[in-house]
CSV table of C-alpha atoms and ligand atoms in Angstrom, one decimal:
chain,number,residue,atom,x,y,z
A,11,MET,CA,-10.8,-26.7,43.3
A,12,THR,CA,-13.8,-24.9,41.6
A,13,ASP,CA,-17.1,-25.9,43.3
A,14,LEU,CA,-19.8,-26.6,40.8
A,15,SER,CA,-21.9,-28.9,43.0
A,16,GLY,CA,-25.6,-28.8,42.2
A,17,LYS,CA,-25.0,-27.8,38.6
A,18,VAL,CA,-25.7,-29.8,35.4
A,19,ALA,CA,-23.5,-29.7,32.3
A,20,LEU,CA,-24.1,-31.0,28.8
A,21,VAL,CA,-20.8,-31.7,26.9
A,22,THR,CA,-20.7,-32.7,23.2
A,23,GLY,CA,-17.8,-34.9,22.1
A,24,ALA,CA,-17.3,-36.1,25.7
A,25,SER,CA,-15.8,-39.5,24.8
A,26,ARG,CA,-12.2,-38.6,24.0
A,27,GLY,CA,-9.5,-36.0,24.1
A,28,ILE,CA,-10.5,-32.5,25.2
A,29,GLY,CA,-14.2,-33.3,25.7
A,30,LEU,CA,-13.4,-36.3,28.0
A,31,GLY,CA,-11.0,-34.1,30.0
A,32,ILE,CA,-13.8,-31.4,30.3
A,33,ALA,CA,-16.4,-34.0,31.4
A,34,GLU,CA,-14.0,-35.5,34.0
A,35,SER,CA,-13.0,-32.1,35.4
A,36,LEU,CA,-16.6,-30.9,35.6
A,37,ALA,CA,-17.5,-34.2,37.5
A,38,LYS,CA,-14.6,-33.7,39.9
A,39,SER,CA,-16.0,-30.2,40.6
A,40,GLY,CA,-19.4,-31.7,41.6
A,41,CYS,CA,-21.3,-31.2,38.4
A,42,ARG,CA,-23.6,-33.8,36.9
A,43,VAL,CA,-22.6,-34.4,33.2
A,44,ALA,CA,-24.7,-35.4,30.2
A,45,CYS,CA,-22.2,-36.8,27.7
A,46,VAL,CA,-22.8,-36.8,23.9
A,47,ALA,CA,-20.7,-38.7,21.4
A,48,THR,CA,-21.3,-40.5,18.1
A,49,SER,CA,-22.2,-44.0,19.4
A,50,ASP,CA,-23.6,-45.6,22.6
A,51,SER,CA,-20.3,-47.0,23.4
A,52,SER,CA,-18.3,-43.8,23.0
A,53,ALA,CA,-20.9,-41.7,24.9
A,54,GLU,CA,-20.8,-44.4,27.6
A,55,ARG,CA,-17.0,-44.0,27.8
A,56,GLY,CA,-17.5,-40.3,28.8
A,57,ALA,CA,-20.3,-41.2,31.3
A,58,ALA,CA,-18.1,-43.9,32.9
A,59,ALA,CA,-15.3,-41.4,33.4
A,60,VAL,CA,-17.8,-39.0,35.1
A,61,ARG,CA,-19.0,-41.7,37.4
A,62,GLU,CA,-15.4,-42.7,38.1
A,63,ALA,CA,-14.8,-39.1,39.1
A,64,GLY,CA,-17.6,-39.4,41.7
A,65,SER,CA,-20.5,-37.7,39.9
A,66,GLU,CA,-23.7,-38.7,38.0
A,67,ALA,CA,-23.8,-39.1,34.3
A,68,LEU,CA,-26.1,-39.5,31.3
A,69,ALA,CA,-24.9,-40.9,28.0
A,70,PHE,CA,-26.4,-39.9,24.6
A,71,ALA,CA,-25.4,-41.2,21.2
A,72,ALA,CA,-25.9,-38.5,18.5
A,73,ASP,CA,-24.6,-37.1,15.4
A,74,VAL,CA,-24.5,-33.4,16.5
A,75,ARG,CA,-25.5,-32.4,13.0
A,76,GLU,CA,-29.0,-33.5,13.7
A,77,SER,CA,-30.9,-30.6,15.3
A,78,ALA,CA,-33.9,-32.7,16.3
A,79,ARG,CA,-31.6,-35.0,18.3
A,80,ALA,CA,-30.2,-31.9,20.1
A,81,THR,CA,-33.7,-31.0,21.2
A,82,GLU,CA,-34.4,-34.6,22.3
A,83,ILE,CA,-31.1,-34.8,24.4
A,84,VAL,CA,-31.8,-31.4,26.1
A,85,GLU,CA,-35.4,-32.5,26.9
A,86,ALA,CA,-34.2,-35.9,28.2
A,87,THR,CA,-31.6,-34.2,30.4
A,88,LEU,CA,-34.1,-31.8,31.8
A,89,ALA,CA,-36.6,-34.7,32.4
A,90,GLU,CA,-33.9,-36.4,34.5
A,91,TRP,CA,-32.2,-33.6,36.3
A,92,GLY,CA,-34.6,-30.6,35.9
A,93,GLN,CA,-31.9,-28.1,34.8
A,94,ILE,CA,-29.0,-27.4,32.5
A,95,ASP,CA,-26.5,-24.8,33.8
A,96,VAL,CA,-23.6,-25.4,31.5
A,97,LEU,CA,-23.3,-26.3,27.8
A,98,VAL,CA,-19.9,-27.1,26.3
A,99,ASN,CA,-20.0,-27.2,22.4
A,100,ASN,CA,-16.9,-29.3,22.0
A,101,ALA,CA,-17.5,-31.9,19.3
A,102,GLY,CA,-15.3,-31.2,16.3
A,103,ILE,CA,-13.5,-32.7,13.4
A,104,THR,CA,-10.8,-31.7,10.9
A,105,ARG,CA,-10.6,-32.5,7.2
A,106,ASP,CA,-7.5,-30.7,6.2
A,107,GLY,CA,-6.4,-30.0,2.7
A,108,LEU,CA,-5.9,-27.2,0.2
A,109,LEU,CA,-9.1,-25.5,-0.8
A,110,MET,CA,-8.4,-26.2,-4.5
A,111,LYS,CA,-8.7,-29.9,-3.8
A,112,MET,CA,-11.3,-29.9,-1.0
A,113,SER,CA,-14.5,-31.9,-1.6
A,114,ASP,CA,-17.9,-30.6,-0.9
A,115,GLU,CA,-18.1,-33.2,1.8
A,116,ASP,CA,-14.9,-31.9,3.5
A,117,VAL,CA,-16.4,-28.4,3.5
A,118,ASP,CA,-19.9,-29.4,4.7
A,119,SER,CA,-18.9,-31.8,7.4
A,120,VAL,CA,-16.4,-29.5,9.0
A,121,ILE,CA,-18.8,-26.5,9.0
A,122,ASP,CA,-21.7,-28.6,10.1
A,123,ILE,CA,-20.0,-30.4,13.0
A,124,ASN,CA,-17.8,-27.6,14.3
A,125,LEU,CA,-20.2,-24.6,13.8
A,126,LYS,CA,-23.8,-25.4,12.9
A,127,ALA,CA,-24.2,-28.1,15.6
A,128,SER,CA,-23.2,-25.5,18.2
A,129,MET,CA,-26.1,-23.4,17.0
A,130,PHE,CA,-28.5,-26.4,17.3
A,131,TYR,CA,-27.3,-27.3,20.9
A,132,THR,CA,-27.3,-23.6,22.0
A,133,ARG,CA,-30.8,-23.0,20.6
A,134,ALA,CA,-32.0,-26.1,22.4
A,135,VAL,CA,-30.7,-25.0,25.8
A,136,SER,CA,-31.4,-21.3,25.4
A,137,ARG,CA,-35.1,-21.4,26.5
A,138,PRO,CA,-34.5,-23.4,29.7
A,139,MET,CA,-31.4,-21.3,30.6
A,140,MET,CA,-33.2,-18.0,30.0
A,141,LYS,CA,-36.2,-19.2,32.0
A,142,ALA,CA,-33.8,-20.1,34.8
A,143,ARG,CA,-32.2,-16.6,34.4
A,144,GLY,CA,-28.7,-18.2,34.3
A,145,GLY,CA,-26.4,-20.4,32.4
A,146,SER,CA,-22.9,-20.6,30.9
A,147,ILE,CA,-22.4,-21.7,27.2
A,148,ILE,CA,-18.8,-22.4,26.2
A,149,ASN,CA,-17.8,-22.9,22.6
A,150,VAL,CA,-14.6,-24.7,21.9
A,151,SER,CA,-13.0,-22.8,19.0
A,152,SER,CA,-9.3,-22.8,18.1
A,153,ILE,CA,-6.4,-20.4,17.7
A,154,VAL,CA,-6.7,-21.3,14.0
A,155,GLY,CA,-10.0,-19.4,14.1
A,156,LEU,CA,-8.1,-16.3,15.2
A,157,MET,CA,-5.0,-16.7,13.0
A,158,GLY,CA,-6.0,-18.7,10.0
A,159,SER,CA,-4.1,-21.8,8.9
A,160,ALA,CA,-3.0,-22.8,5.4
A,161,GLY,CA,-4.5,-26.2,4.6
A,162,GLN,CA,-7.3,-25.8,7.1
A,163,SER,CA,-9.6,-23.2,5.5
A,164,ASN,CA,-12.8,-25.1,6.2
A,165,TYR,CA,-11.8,-25.7,9.9
A,166,ALA,CA,-10.5,-22.1,10.4
A,167,ALA,CA,-13.7,-20.7,8.9
A,168,ALA,CA,-15.8,-22.9,11.2
A,169,LYS,CA,-13.8,-21.9,14.3
A,170,ALA,CA,-13.8,-18.2,13.4
A,171,GLY,CA,-17.6,-18.5,12.9
A,172,LEU,CA,-17.9,-19.8,16.4
A,173,LEU,CA,-16.3,-16.6,17.7
A,174,GLY,CA,-18.9,-14.5,15.8
A,175,LEU,CA,-21.6,-16.8,17.2
A,176,THR,CA,-20.2,-16.4,20.7
A,177,ARG,CA,-20.2,-12.6,20.6
A,178,SER,CA,-23.6,-12.4,19.0
A,179,LEU,CA,-25.3,-14.7,21.5
A,180,ALA,CA,-23.5,-13.0,24.4
A,181,SER,CA,-25.4,-9.8,23.3
A,182,GLU,CA,-28.6,-11.7,22.7
A,183,PHE,CA,-28.7,-13.6,26.0
A,184,GLY,CA,-26.9,-11.2,28.3
A,185,ALA,CA,-30.0,-9.5,29.8
A,186,ARG,CA,-31.3,-12.9,30.8
A,187,GLY,CA,-28.2,-13.8,32.8
A,188,VAL,CA,-27.0,-16.4,30.2
A,189,ARG,CA,-23.2,-16.0,29.4
A,190,VAL,CA,-21.6,-17.2,26.2
A,191,ASN,CA,-17.9,-17.5,25.9
A,192,ALA,CA,-15.3,-19.3,23.7
A,193,ILE,CA,-12.1,-21.1,24.4
A,194,ALA,CA,-9.4,-21.1,21.7
A,195,PRO,CA,-7.0,-24.0,22.4
A,196,GLY,CA,-3.6,-24.2,20.7
A,197,TYR,CA,-2.0,-27.5,20.1
A,198,ILE,CA,-3.5,-30.1,22.6
A,199,GLN,CA,-2.4,-33.7,22.6
A,200,THR,CA,-5.4,-35.8,21.5
A,201,ASP,CA,-6.4,-38.2,18.7
A,202,MET,CA,-7.0,-35.1,16.5
A,203,THR,CA,-3.4,-34.0,16.7
A,204,SER,CA,-1.8,-37.4,16.9
A,205,GLU,CA,-2.7,-37.9,13.2
A,206,LEU,CA,-0.5,-35.0,12.1
A,207,PRO,CA,2.9,-35.7,10.3
A,208,GLU,CA,5.9,-35.6,12.6
A,209,GLU,CA,7.4,-32.5,10.8
A,210,VAL,CA,4.2,-30.6,11.5
A,211,LYS,CA,4.4,-31.6,15.2
A,212,ALA,CA,8.0,-30.4,15.4
A,213,GLU,CA,7.2,-27.1,13.7
A,214,SER,CA,4.3,-26.6,16.1
A,215,MET,CA,6.5,-27.2,19.1
A,216,LYS,CA,9.0,-24.6,17.9
A,217,ALA,CA,6.1,-22.1,17.8
A,218,ILE,CA,5.1,-22.7,21.4
A,219,PRO,CA,7.0,-20.4,23.8
A,220,MET,CA,6.1,-22.7,26.7
A,221,ARG,CA,7.8,-25.6,24.8
A,222,ARG,CA,5.1,-28.2,25.5
A,223,PHE,CA,1.9,-29.4,23.9
A,224,GLY,CA,-1.2,-28.8,25.9
A,225,ASP,CA,-3.1,-31.4,27.8
A,226,PRO,CA,-7.0,-31.7,27.8
A,227,VAL,CA,-6.9,-30.7,31.4
A,228,ASP,CA,-5.4,-27.3,30.4
A,229,ILE,CA,-8.6,-26.6,28.4
A,230,ALA,CA,-10.9,-28.1,31.1
A,231,ASN,CA,-9.4,-25.6,33.6
A,232,GLY,CA,-10.6,-22.8,31.4
A,233,VAL,CA,-14.1,-24.4,31.2
A,234,LEU,CA,-14.3,-24.7,35.0
A,235,PHE,CA,-13.5,-21.0,35.3
A,236,LEU,CA,-16.1,-19.9,32.6
A,237,ALA,CA,-18.7,-22.3,34.1
A,238,SER,CA,-18.2,-21.0,37.6
A,239,ASP,CA,-19.5,-17.9,39.5
A,240,ALA,CA,-15.9,-16.6,39.4
A,241,ALA,CA,-16.7,-15.7,35.7
A,242,SER,CA,-20.1,-14.2,36.6
A,243,TYR,CA,-19.3,-10.9,34.8
A,244,VAL,CA,-17.5,-12.6,31.8
A,245,THR,CA,-19.4,-12.9,28.6
A,246,GLY,CA,-18.6,-12.7,24.8
A,247,THR,CA,-14.9,-13.3,25.4
A,248,THR,CA,-12.4,-15.7,23.9
A,249,LEU,CA,-10.1,-17.4,26.4
A,250,VAL,CA,-6.9,-18.3,24.5
A,251,ILE,CA,-5.2,-21.4,26.1
A,252,ASP,CA,-2.2,-22.1,23.9
A,253,GLY,CA,1.1,-21.9,25.8
A,254,GLY,CA,1.7,-18.6,23.8
A,255,MET,CA,1.5,-20.3,20.4
A,256,SER,CA,-0.6,-17.5,18.8
A,257,LEU,CA,1.8,-14.7,20.0
B,326,NAP,P1,-10.9,-35.7,19.2
B,326,NAP,O1,-10.0,-36.3,20.2
B,326,NAP,O2,-10.8,-36.1,17.8
B,326,NAP,O3,-12.4,-36.0,19.7
B,326,NAP,C1,-13.5,-35.5,19.0
B,326,NAP,C2,-14.8,-35.7,19.8
B,326,NAP,O4,-15.9,-35.2,19.0
B,326,NAP,C3,-15.1,-37.1,20.1
B,326,NAP,O5,-15.7,-37.2,21.3
B,326,NAP,C4,-16.1,-37.5,19.0
B,326,NAP,O6,-17.0,-38.6,19.4
B,326,NAP,C5,-16.9,-36.2,18.9
B,326,NAP,N1,-17.5,-36.1,17.6
B,326,NAP,C6,-16.9,-35.9,16.3
B,326,NAP,N2,-17.9,-35.8,15.4
B,326,NAP,C7,-19.1,-35.9,16.0
B,326,NAP,C8,-20.4,-35.9,15.5
B,326,NAP,N3,-20.7,-35.8,14.2
B,326,NAP,N4,-21.4,-36.0,16.5
B,326,NAP,C9,-21.1,-36.2,17.8
B,326,NAP,N5,-19.9,-36.2,18.3
B,326,NAP,C10,-18.8,-36.1,17.4
B,326,NAP,O7,-10.8,-34.1,19.2
B,326,NAP,P2,-10.2,-33.1,20.3
B,326,NAP,O8,-8.8,-32.8,19.9
B,326,NAP,O9,-10.5,-33.6,21.7
B,326,NAP,O10,-11.0,-31.8,20.0
B,326,NAP,C11,-12.1,-31.4,20.7
B,326,NAP,C12,-12.5,-29.9,20.3
B,326,NAP,O11,-11.4,-29.1,20.5
B,326,NAP,C13,-12.8,-29.8,18.8
B,326,NAP,O12,-13.9,-28.9,18.6
B,326,NAP,C14,-11.5,-29.3,18.2
B,326,NAP,O13,-11.8,-28.7,17.0
B,326,NAP,C15,-11.1,-28.4,19.3
B,326,NAP,N6,-9.6,-28.1,19.2
B,326,NAP,C16,-8.7,-29.1,19.4
B,326,NAP,C17,-7.4,-28.8,19.3
B,326,NAP,C18,-6.3,-29.8,19.5
B,326,NAP,O14,-5.1,-29.5,19.4
B,326,NAP,N7,-6.6,-31.1,19.8
B,326,NAP,C19,-7.0,-27.5,19.1
B,326,NAP,C20,-7.9,-26.5,19.0
B,326,NAP,C21,-9.3,-26.8,19.1
B,326,NAP,P3,-16.6,-40.1,19.0
B,326,NAP,O15,-15.6,-40.6,20.0
B,326,NAP,O16,-17.9,-40.8,19.2
B,326,NAP,O17,-16.1,-40.2,17.6
């Protein structure tokens, strides 16, 4: 098991699905975890899982679109624990549809929550991480950001944008010891994918050489690697975790 004892992580979207799996795995590795989700009760769900896994937790309700709230959460975490070593920008939504029929709200909300919010949280942690001369920032993108996906142009654009952001900030922060990487999950079983029509699920399964959908822990294992010293020379990369779906 990866040892992250003594480290502090901030995870957005830590209440369910992939983010919850990430928070739990970080906690099991000894990391203290600040959990962000949309409401007190959902953020507290992530925090309870972290405590259950034997570590310490903080819970913050936030709409990740609000940049001032990102700053407040980072300051509150630093006030409590004095450091932030790992940031996981995981909160995300889909609003699928053909571009012809897509509302302004469907464009804005997907770009704002999946892409812009990651810039706000990264900006908020960048100064303390650079001062500490170390840190690992992990952006949860998607294979859709690499491949494109009909009916998901807003989401694919946001997730591709995250890859450009990752590479740019890896260059910007590298000399200060702060690493920035992305994970591109394939089809992972969560609330986000449970909404998909059965025929889409069946088609997706056919495209996965490993013939199973991923579990949040598959993504969390990638986060543990990128957060750890085992990845101390890894920056600006995208770790694809998709059972071969993008091949
Ligand atoms: P999910 O089960 O729908 O969970 C989404 C999480 O994001 C929840 O914790 C939710 O908090 C939080 N969230 C949503 N909007 C927010 C906002 N405005 N402010 C703060 N938190 C917000 O999704 P998931 O499947 O675990 O996906 C997690 C990440 O992985 C996303 O970035 C997604 O795009 C990416 N991804 C997923 C898959 C997949 O197959 N599932 C594949 C590739 C990439 P609440 O509980 O409070 O609503």
